[in-house]
Coordinates of C-alpha atoms and ligand atoms in Angstrom, one line a residue:
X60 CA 29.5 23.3 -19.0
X61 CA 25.7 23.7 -20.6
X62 CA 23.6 20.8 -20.2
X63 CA 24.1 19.7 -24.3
X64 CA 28.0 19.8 -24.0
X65 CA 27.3 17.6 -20.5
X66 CA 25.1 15.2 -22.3
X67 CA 27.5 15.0 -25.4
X68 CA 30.3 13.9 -22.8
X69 CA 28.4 11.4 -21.1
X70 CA 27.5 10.5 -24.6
X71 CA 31.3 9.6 -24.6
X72 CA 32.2 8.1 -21.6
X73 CA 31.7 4.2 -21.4
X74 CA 29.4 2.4 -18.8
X75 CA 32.6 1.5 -16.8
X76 CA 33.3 5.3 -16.4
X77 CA 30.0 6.4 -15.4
X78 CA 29.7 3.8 -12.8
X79 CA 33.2 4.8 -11.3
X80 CA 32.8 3.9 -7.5
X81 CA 28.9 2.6 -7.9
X82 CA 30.6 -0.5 -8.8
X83 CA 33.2 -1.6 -6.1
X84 CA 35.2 -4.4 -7.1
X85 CA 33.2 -4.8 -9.8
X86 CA 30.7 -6.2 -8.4
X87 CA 27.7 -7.2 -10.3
X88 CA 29.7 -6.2 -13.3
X89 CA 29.6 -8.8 -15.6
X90 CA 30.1 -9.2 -19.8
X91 CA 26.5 -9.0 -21.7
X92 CA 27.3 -12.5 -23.1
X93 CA 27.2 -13.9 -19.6
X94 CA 24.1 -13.0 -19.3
X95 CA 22.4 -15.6 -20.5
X96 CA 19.2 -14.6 -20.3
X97 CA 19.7 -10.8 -20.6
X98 CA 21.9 -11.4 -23.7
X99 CA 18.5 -12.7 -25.4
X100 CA 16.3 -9.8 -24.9
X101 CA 16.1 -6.5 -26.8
X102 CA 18.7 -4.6 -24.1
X103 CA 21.4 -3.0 -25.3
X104 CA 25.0 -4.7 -24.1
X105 CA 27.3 -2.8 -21.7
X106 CA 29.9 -1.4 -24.8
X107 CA 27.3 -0.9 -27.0
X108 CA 27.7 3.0 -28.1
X109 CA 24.0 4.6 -28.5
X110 CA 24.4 6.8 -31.6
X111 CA 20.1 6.6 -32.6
X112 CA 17.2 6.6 -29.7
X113 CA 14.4 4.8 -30.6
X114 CA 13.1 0.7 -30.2
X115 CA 15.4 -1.6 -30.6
X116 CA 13.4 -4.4 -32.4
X117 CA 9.8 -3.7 -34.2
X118 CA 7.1 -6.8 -32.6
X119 CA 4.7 -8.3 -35.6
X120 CA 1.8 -8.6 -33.5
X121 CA 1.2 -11.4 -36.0
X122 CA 4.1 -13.1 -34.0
X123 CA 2.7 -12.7 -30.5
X124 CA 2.2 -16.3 -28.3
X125 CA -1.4 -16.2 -27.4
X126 CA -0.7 -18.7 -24.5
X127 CA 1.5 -18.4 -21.5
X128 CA 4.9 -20.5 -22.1
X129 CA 4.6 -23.5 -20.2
X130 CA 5.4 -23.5 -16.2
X131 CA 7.5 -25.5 -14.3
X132 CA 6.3 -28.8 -13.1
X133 CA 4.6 -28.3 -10.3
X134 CA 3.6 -25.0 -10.9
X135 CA 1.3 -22.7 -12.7
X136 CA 0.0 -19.3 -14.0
X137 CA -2.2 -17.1 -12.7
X138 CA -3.8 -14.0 -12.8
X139 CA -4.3 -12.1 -9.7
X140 CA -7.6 -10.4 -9.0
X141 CA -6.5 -7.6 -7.0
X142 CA -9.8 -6.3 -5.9
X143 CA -10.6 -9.8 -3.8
X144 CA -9.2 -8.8 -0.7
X145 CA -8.1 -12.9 -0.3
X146 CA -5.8 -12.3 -3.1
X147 CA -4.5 -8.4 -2.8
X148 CA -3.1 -10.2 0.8
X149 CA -1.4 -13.1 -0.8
X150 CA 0.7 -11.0 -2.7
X151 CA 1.2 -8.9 0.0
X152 CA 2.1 -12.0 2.4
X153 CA 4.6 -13.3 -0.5
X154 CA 6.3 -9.6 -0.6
X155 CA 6.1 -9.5 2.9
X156 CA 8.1 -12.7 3.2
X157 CA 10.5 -12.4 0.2
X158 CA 10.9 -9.4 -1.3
X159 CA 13.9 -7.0 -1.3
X160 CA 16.3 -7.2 1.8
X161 CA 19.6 -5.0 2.1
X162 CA 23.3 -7.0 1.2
X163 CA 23.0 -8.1 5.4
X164 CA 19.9 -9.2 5.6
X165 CA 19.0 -6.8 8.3
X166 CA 15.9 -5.3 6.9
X167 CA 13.2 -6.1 4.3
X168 CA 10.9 -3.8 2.4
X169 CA 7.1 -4.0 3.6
X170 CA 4.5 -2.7 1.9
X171 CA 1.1 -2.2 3.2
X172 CA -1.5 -3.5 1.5
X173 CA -3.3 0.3 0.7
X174 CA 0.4 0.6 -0.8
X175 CA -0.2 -2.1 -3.5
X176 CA -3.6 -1.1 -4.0
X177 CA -2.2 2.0 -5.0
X178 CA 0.7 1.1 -6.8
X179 CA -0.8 -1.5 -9.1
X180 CA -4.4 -0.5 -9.5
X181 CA -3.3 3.0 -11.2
X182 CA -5.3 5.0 -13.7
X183 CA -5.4 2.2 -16.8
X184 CA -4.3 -0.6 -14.9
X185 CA -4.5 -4.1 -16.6
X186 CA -5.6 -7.1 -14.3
X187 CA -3.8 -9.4 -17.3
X188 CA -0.7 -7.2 -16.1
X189 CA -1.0 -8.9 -12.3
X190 CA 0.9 -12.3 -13.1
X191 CA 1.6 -14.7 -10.4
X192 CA 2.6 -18.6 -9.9
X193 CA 1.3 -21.1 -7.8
X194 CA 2.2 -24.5 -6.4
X195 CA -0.6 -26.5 -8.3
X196 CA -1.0 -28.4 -5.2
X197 CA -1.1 -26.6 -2.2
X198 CA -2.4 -23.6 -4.2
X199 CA 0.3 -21.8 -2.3
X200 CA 1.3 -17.8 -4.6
X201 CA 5.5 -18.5 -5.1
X202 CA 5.9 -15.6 -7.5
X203 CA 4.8 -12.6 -8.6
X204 CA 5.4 -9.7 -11.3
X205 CA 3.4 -6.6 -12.4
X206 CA 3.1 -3.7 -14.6
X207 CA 0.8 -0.5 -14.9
X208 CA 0.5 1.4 -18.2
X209 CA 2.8 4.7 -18.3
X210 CA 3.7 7.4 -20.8
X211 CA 7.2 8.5 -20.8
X212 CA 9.4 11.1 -22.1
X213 CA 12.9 10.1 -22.8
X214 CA 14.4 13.4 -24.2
X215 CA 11.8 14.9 -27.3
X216 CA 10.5 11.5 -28.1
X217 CA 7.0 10.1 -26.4
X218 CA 7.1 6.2 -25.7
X219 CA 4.3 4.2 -24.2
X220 CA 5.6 2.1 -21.6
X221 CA 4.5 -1.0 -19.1
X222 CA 6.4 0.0 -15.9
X223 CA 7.3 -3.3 -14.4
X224 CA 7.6 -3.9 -10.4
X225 CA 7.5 -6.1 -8.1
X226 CA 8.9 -9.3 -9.4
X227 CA 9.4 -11.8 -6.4
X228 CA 10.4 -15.1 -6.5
X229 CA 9.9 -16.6 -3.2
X230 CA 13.1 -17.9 -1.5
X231 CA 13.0 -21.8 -2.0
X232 CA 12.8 -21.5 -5.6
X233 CA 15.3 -18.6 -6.4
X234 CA 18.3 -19.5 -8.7
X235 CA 16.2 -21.6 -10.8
X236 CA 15.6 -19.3 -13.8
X237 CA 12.3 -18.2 -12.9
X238 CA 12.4 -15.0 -13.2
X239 CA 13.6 -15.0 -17.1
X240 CA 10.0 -16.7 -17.5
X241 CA 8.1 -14.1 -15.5
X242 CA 9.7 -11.8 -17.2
X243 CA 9.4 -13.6 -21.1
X244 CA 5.2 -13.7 -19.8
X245 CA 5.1 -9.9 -18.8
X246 CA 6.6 -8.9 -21.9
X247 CA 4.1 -10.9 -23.7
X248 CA 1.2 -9.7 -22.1
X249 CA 2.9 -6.2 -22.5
X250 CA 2.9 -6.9 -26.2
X251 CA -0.6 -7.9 -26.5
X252 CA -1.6 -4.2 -25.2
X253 CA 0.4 -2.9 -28.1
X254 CA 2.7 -2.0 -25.4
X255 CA 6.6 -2.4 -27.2
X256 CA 8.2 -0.8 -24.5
X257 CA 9.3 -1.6 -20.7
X258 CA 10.9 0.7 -17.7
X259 CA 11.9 -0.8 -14.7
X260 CA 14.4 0.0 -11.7
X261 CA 17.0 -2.6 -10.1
X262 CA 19.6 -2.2 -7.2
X263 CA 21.6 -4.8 -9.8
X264 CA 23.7 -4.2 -12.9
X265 CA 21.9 -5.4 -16.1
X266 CA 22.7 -4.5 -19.6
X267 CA 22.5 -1.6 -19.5
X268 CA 21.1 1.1 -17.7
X269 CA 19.7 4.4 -19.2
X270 CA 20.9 6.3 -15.8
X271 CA 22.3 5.4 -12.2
X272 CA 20.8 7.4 -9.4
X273 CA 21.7 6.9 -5.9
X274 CA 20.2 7.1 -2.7
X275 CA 20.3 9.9 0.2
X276 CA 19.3 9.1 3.9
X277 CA 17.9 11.7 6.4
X278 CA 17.6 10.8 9.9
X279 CA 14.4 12.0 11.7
X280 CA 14.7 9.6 14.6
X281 CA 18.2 8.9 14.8
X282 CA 18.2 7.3 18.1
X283 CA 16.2 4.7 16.9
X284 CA 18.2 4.2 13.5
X285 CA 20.9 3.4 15.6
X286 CA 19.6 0.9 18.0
X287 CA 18.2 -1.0 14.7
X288 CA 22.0 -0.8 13.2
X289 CA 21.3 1.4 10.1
X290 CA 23.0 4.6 11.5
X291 CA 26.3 3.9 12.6
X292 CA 27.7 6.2 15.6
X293 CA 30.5 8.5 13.9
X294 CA 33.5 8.1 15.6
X295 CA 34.2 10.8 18.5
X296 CA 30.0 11.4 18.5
X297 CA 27.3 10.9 21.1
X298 CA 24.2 9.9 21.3
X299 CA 23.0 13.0 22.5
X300 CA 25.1 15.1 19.6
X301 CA 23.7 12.9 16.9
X302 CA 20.1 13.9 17.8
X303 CA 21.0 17.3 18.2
X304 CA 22.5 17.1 14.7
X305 CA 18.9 16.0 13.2
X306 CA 16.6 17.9 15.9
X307 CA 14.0 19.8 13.2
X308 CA 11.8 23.0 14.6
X309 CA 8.4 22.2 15.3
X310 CA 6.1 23.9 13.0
X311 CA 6.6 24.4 9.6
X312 CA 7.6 27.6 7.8
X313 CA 6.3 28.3 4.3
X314 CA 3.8 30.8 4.5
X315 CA 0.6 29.3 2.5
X316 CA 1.9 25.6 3.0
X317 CA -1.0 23.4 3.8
X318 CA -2.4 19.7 2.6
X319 CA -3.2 19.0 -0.8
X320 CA -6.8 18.6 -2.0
X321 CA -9.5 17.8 -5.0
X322 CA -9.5 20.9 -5.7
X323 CA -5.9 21.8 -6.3
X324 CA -5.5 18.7 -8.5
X325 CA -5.4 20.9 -12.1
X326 CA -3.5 23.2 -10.9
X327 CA -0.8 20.7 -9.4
X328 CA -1.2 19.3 -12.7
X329 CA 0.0 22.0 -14.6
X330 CA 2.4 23.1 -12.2
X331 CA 4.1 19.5 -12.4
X332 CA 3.8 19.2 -16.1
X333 CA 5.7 22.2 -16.6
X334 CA 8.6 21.3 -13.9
X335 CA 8.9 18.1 -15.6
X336 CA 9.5 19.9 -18.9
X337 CA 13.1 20.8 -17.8
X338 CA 14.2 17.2 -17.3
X339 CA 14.7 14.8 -19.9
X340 CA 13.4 11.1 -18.4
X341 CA 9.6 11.9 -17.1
X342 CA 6.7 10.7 -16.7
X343 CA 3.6 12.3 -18.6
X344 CA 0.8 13.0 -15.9
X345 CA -2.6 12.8 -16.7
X346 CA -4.9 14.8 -14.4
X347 CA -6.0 11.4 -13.3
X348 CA -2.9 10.5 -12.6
X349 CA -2.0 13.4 -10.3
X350 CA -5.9 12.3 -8.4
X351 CA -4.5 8.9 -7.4
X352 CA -1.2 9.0 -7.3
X353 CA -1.0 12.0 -4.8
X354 CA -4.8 11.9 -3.5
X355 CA -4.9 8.0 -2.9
X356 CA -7.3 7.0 0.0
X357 CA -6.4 4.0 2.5
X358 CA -7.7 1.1 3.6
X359 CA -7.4 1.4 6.9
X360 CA -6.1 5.1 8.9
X361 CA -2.7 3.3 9.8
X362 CA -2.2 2.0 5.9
X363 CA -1.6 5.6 4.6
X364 CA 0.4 5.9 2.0
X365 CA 1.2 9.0 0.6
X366 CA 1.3 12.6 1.9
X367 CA 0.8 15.9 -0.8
X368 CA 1.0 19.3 0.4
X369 CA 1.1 22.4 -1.8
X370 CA 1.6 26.2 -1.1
X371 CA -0.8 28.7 -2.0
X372 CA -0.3 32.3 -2.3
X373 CA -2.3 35.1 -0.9
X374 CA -4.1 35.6 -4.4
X375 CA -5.2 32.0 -4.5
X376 CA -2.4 30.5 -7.0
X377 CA -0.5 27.0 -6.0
X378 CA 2.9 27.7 -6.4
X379 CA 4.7 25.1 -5.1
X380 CA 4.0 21.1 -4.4
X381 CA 5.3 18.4 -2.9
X382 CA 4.8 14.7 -1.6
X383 CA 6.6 11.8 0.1
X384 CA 5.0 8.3 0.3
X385 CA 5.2 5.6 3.4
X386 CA 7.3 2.2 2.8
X387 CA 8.1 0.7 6.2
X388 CA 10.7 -2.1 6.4
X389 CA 10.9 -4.9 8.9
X390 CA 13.7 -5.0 10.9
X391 CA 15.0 -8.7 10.9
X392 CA 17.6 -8.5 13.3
X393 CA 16.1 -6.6 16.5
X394 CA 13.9 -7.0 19.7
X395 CA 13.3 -3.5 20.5
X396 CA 11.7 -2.3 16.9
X397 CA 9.6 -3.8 14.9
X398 CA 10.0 -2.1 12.0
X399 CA 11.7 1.1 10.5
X400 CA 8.9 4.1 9.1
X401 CA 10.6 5.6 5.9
X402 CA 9.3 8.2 4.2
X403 CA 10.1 8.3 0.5
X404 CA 10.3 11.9 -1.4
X405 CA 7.9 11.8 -4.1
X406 CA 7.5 14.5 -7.0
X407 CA 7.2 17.7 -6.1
X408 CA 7.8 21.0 -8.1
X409 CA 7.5 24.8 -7.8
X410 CA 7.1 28.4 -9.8
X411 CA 10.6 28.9 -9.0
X412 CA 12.1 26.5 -10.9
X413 CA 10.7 28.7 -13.8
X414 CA 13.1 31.9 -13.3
X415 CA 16.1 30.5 -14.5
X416 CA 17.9 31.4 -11.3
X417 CA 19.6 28.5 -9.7
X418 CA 20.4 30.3 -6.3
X419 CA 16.6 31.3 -6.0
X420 CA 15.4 27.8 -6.9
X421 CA 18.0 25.9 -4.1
X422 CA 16.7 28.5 -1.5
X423 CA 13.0 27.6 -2.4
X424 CA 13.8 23.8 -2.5
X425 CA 15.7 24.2 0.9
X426 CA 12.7 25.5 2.4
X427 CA 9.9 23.2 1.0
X428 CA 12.2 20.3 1.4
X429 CA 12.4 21.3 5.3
X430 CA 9.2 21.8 5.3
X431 CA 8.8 18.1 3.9
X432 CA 11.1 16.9 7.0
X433 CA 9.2 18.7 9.7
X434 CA 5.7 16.9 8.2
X435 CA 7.3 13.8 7.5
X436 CA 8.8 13.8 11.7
X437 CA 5.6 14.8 12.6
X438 CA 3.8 11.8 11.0
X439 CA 6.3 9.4 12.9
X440 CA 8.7 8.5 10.3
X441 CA 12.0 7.9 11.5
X442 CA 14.0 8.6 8.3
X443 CA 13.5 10.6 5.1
X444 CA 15.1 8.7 1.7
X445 CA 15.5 10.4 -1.6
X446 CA 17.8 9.4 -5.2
X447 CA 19.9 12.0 -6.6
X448 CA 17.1 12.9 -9.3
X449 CA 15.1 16.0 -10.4
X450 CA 17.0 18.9 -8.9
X451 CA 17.2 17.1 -5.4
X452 CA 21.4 17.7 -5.5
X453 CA 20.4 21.1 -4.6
X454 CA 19.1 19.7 -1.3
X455 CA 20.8 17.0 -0.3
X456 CA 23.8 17.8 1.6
X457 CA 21.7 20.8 2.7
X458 CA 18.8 18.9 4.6
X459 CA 21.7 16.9 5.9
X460 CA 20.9 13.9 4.1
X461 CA 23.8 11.4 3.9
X462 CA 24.8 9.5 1.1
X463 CA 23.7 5.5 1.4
X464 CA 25.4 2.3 -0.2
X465 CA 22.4 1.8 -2.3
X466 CA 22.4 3.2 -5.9
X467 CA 19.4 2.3 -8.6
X468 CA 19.8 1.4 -11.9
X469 CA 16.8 2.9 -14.8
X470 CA 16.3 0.8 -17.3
X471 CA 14.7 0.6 -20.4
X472 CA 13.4 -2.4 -22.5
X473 CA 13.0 -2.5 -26.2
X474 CA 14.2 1.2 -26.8
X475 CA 17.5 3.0 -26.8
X476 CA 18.9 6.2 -25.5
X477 CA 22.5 7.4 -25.1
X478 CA 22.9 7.6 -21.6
X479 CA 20.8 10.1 -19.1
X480 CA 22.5 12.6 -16.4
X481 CA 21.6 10.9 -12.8
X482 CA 22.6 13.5 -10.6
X483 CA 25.7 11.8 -9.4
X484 CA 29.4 13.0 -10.9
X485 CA 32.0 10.3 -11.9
X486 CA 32.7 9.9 -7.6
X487 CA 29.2 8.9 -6.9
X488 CA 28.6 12.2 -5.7
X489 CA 25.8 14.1 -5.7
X490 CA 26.0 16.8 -8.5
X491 CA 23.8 19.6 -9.6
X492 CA 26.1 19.8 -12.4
X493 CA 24.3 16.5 -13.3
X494 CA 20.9 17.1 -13.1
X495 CA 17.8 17.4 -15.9
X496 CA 18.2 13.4 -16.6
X497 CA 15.9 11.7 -14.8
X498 CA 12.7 12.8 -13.3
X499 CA 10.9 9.4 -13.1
X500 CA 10.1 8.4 -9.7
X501 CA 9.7 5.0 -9.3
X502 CA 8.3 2.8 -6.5
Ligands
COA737 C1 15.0 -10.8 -8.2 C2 14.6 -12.3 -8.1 C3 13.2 -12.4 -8.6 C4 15.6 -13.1 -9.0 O1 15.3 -14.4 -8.9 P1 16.5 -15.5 -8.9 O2 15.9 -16.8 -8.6 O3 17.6 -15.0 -8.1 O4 17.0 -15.5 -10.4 P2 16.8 -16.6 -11.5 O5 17.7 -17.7 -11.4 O6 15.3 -17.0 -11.6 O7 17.1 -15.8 -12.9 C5 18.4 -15.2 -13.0 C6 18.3 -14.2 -14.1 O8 17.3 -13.1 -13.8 C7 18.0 -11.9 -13.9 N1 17.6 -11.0 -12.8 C8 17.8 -11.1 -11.5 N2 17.2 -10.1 -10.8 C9 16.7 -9.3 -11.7 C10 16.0 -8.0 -11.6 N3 15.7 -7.4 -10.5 N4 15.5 -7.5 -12.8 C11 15.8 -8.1 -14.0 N5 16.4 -9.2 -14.1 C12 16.9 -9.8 -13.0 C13 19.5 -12.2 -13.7 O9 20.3 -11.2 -14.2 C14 19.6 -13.5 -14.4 O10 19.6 -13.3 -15.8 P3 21.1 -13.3 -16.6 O11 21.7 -14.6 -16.5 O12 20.8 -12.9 -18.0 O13 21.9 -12.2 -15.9 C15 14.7 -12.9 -6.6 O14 16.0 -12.8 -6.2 C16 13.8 -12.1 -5.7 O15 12.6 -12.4 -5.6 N6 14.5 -11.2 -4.9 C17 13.8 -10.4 -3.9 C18 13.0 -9.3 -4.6 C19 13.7 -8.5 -5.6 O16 14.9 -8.1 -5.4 N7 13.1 -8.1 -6.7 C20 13.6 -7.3 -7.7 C21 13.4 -5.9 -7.4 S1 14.1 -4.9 -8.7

């Protein structure tokens, strides 16, 4: 099937079909009226049928709230200044403490605080657009939500986006309804930038996603991923067979491979740009986009975040790139380790992609993507995650990644689009009959 005839079907299919097997038992699922909140906000319901892309409501700036609604008793707004150290590290203790665990509670995402210094102080970031709440009283930060400033493409159309992240309510006040009003406030100050739209990622089903992309593990250190109880041992397995299974060579092999620099950052930049051409849900860099995002400098030598390497060919040209960034978790339930080191495939693209020949392109990715293993081992991470988009099906099974529980959900607020390919078929598996949808890589 050509891509058009494979977007015209999925065009067809309802949400219900396209999530076959993402959504067991229906969980999650519910109607868009019983969303209460949701059901207020311009999203498009689950059976809604996406005939025209575009926003769904025009805002009268006229109309805007100039003030905050008003907070909870108790509580208030603020605005966190991210360049006072004191502050950067009370958000960071309040996603340390609260932010997203897995369905057992047996690990917890835990970013650095380099990591949110990079993730939230991007090219054109907004301090207005770093909203917490605190107990008026103890003066103690209970919630938190953020956006940068990003320009999409969502098929031939260009939209102007806040990309929202890191909402966290902290535990003793979840189930309250807070997070309709930090989201209601983000949207507002969103709207004050002239800023209409929103994209955001969720493990949860909320009317309605734009895509569903799921998530691919690849052990480096499987001993270790077993002793902390995210590998299970297959049955008839050993120890020893399982590491054999995962054992990478020691060096790398692309010829030309080596790390990325300041000097490479236009050509990466046009190298990238042009990758991202052949998908239909991407980000649009700007060259100073490509300097932080993939050139970003930590705090402190054991708070890097994020490793770029390109290739360059004997006559000087980059021809390839790619990048993984650092998100450790803490390991709730075990003694022995502390926490688990993942590394997180990042964008990456090469000249390959350009020929039109699919074989060549999977045996190029195969080999940077190896590459990308060897590097991340080498830097101590003890497994390698990645989602089923850009042309990463070619990869996956491959590398010997293994398909996880976890899916994510792309969303888009204020704006329409009939639904984008994932990279997963109507199993859950991961397709490269379903790629060129989404090519946004989100934190
Ligand atoms: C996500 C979190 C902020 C929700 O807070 P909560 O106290 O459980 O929810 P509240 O009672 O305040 O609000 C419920 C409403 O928020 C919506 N909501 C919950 N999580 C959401 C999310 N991640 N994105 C958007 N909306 C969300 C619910 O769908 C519900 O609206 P509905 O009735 O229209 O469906 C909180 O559980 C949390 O901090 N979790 C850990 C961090 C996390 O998972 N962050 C989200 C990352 S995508």
């Amino acid at each position: 099937m050509s891509k058009e005839q494979l977007n015209d079907m999925l065009k067809r299919l309802d949400l219900s079909e396209i999530l076959t097997g993402l959504a067991p038992q229906g969980k999650n699922k519910k109607d868009t009226g019983s969303h209460k909140f949701w059901m207020t906000q311009p999203v498009p319901g689950y059976e809604e049928k996406i005939q025209e892309e575009g926003p769904i409501k025009v805002i009268d700036p006229n109309t805007i709230e100039k003030e905050p609604s008003q907070m909870y008793p108790g509580f208030e707004w603020v605005t966190m200044n991210l360049e006072d150290e004191k502050e950067l590290e009370e958000v960071y203790d309040l996603l340390s403490n609260h932010y997203v665990e897995d369905d057992e509670a047996m690990f917890r995402f835990h970013y650095s605080s380099s990591f949110f210094d990079w993730a939230l102080r991007a090219p054109g970031w907004r301090k207005d657009w770093h909203v917490g709440v605190r107990a008026t009283t103890s003066r103690k930060l209970v919630a938190f939500i953020s956006a940068i400033p990003v320009e999409i493409r969502v098929r031939q159309n260009l939209v102007n986006t806040s990309e929202i992240n890191f909402l966290c309510i902290h535990k003793k006040l979840r189930g309250k309804r807070l997070a309709p009003v930090l989201i209601k406030e983000i949207t507002r100050r969103s709207y004050l930038e002239n800023t209409f739209q929103g994209l955001y990622t969720a493990g949860v089903l909320l009317p309605k996603p734009v895509s569903t992309c799921r998530y691919f593990h690849r052990s480096l250190n499987w001993e270790k991923l077993y002793e902390v109880g995210f590998s299970p041992m297959p049955p008839g397995s050993t120890v020893t067979r399982q590491v054999a299974k995962y054992r990478l060579p020691s060096k790398t092999s692309t010829a030309g491979a080596r790390p990325m620099e300041t000097k490479d950052i236009d050509a990466v930049l046009s190298l990238l740009r042009r990758y991202l051409d052949k998908f239909d849900f991407v980000p649009m860099f700007t060259r100073d986009e490509v300097e932080h995002w993939f050139l970003h400098k930590p705090k402190a030598d054991d708070e890097r975040v994020i490793w770029a390497y390109v290739v360059e060919d004997t006559s000087g040209k980059i021809t390839d790139f790619f990048s993984f960034y650092c998100l450790e978790s803490t390991v709730i339930a075990s003694s022995k380790h502390k926490v688990v080191r993942a590394a997180y495939l990042y964008y990456y693209a090469t000249e390959t992609a350009f020929g039109n020949d699919q074989d060549a392109l999977k045996t190029r990715l195969n080999e940077l993507m190896n590459d990308a293993l060897i590097l991340a081992r080498n830097a101590k991470f003890d497994v390698f995650n990645a989602l089923t988009l850009l042309h990463n099906p070619l990869f996956l099974e491959q590398q010997k990644f293994g398909p996880g529980d976890g899916q994510l959900h792309y969303y888009l607020f204020n704006y329409r689009t009939a639904p984008l390919l994932g990279g997963v078929d109507a199993q859950n598996s991961a397709s490269d009959k379903f790629m060129g949808g989404v090519g946004i890589v989100m934190l």
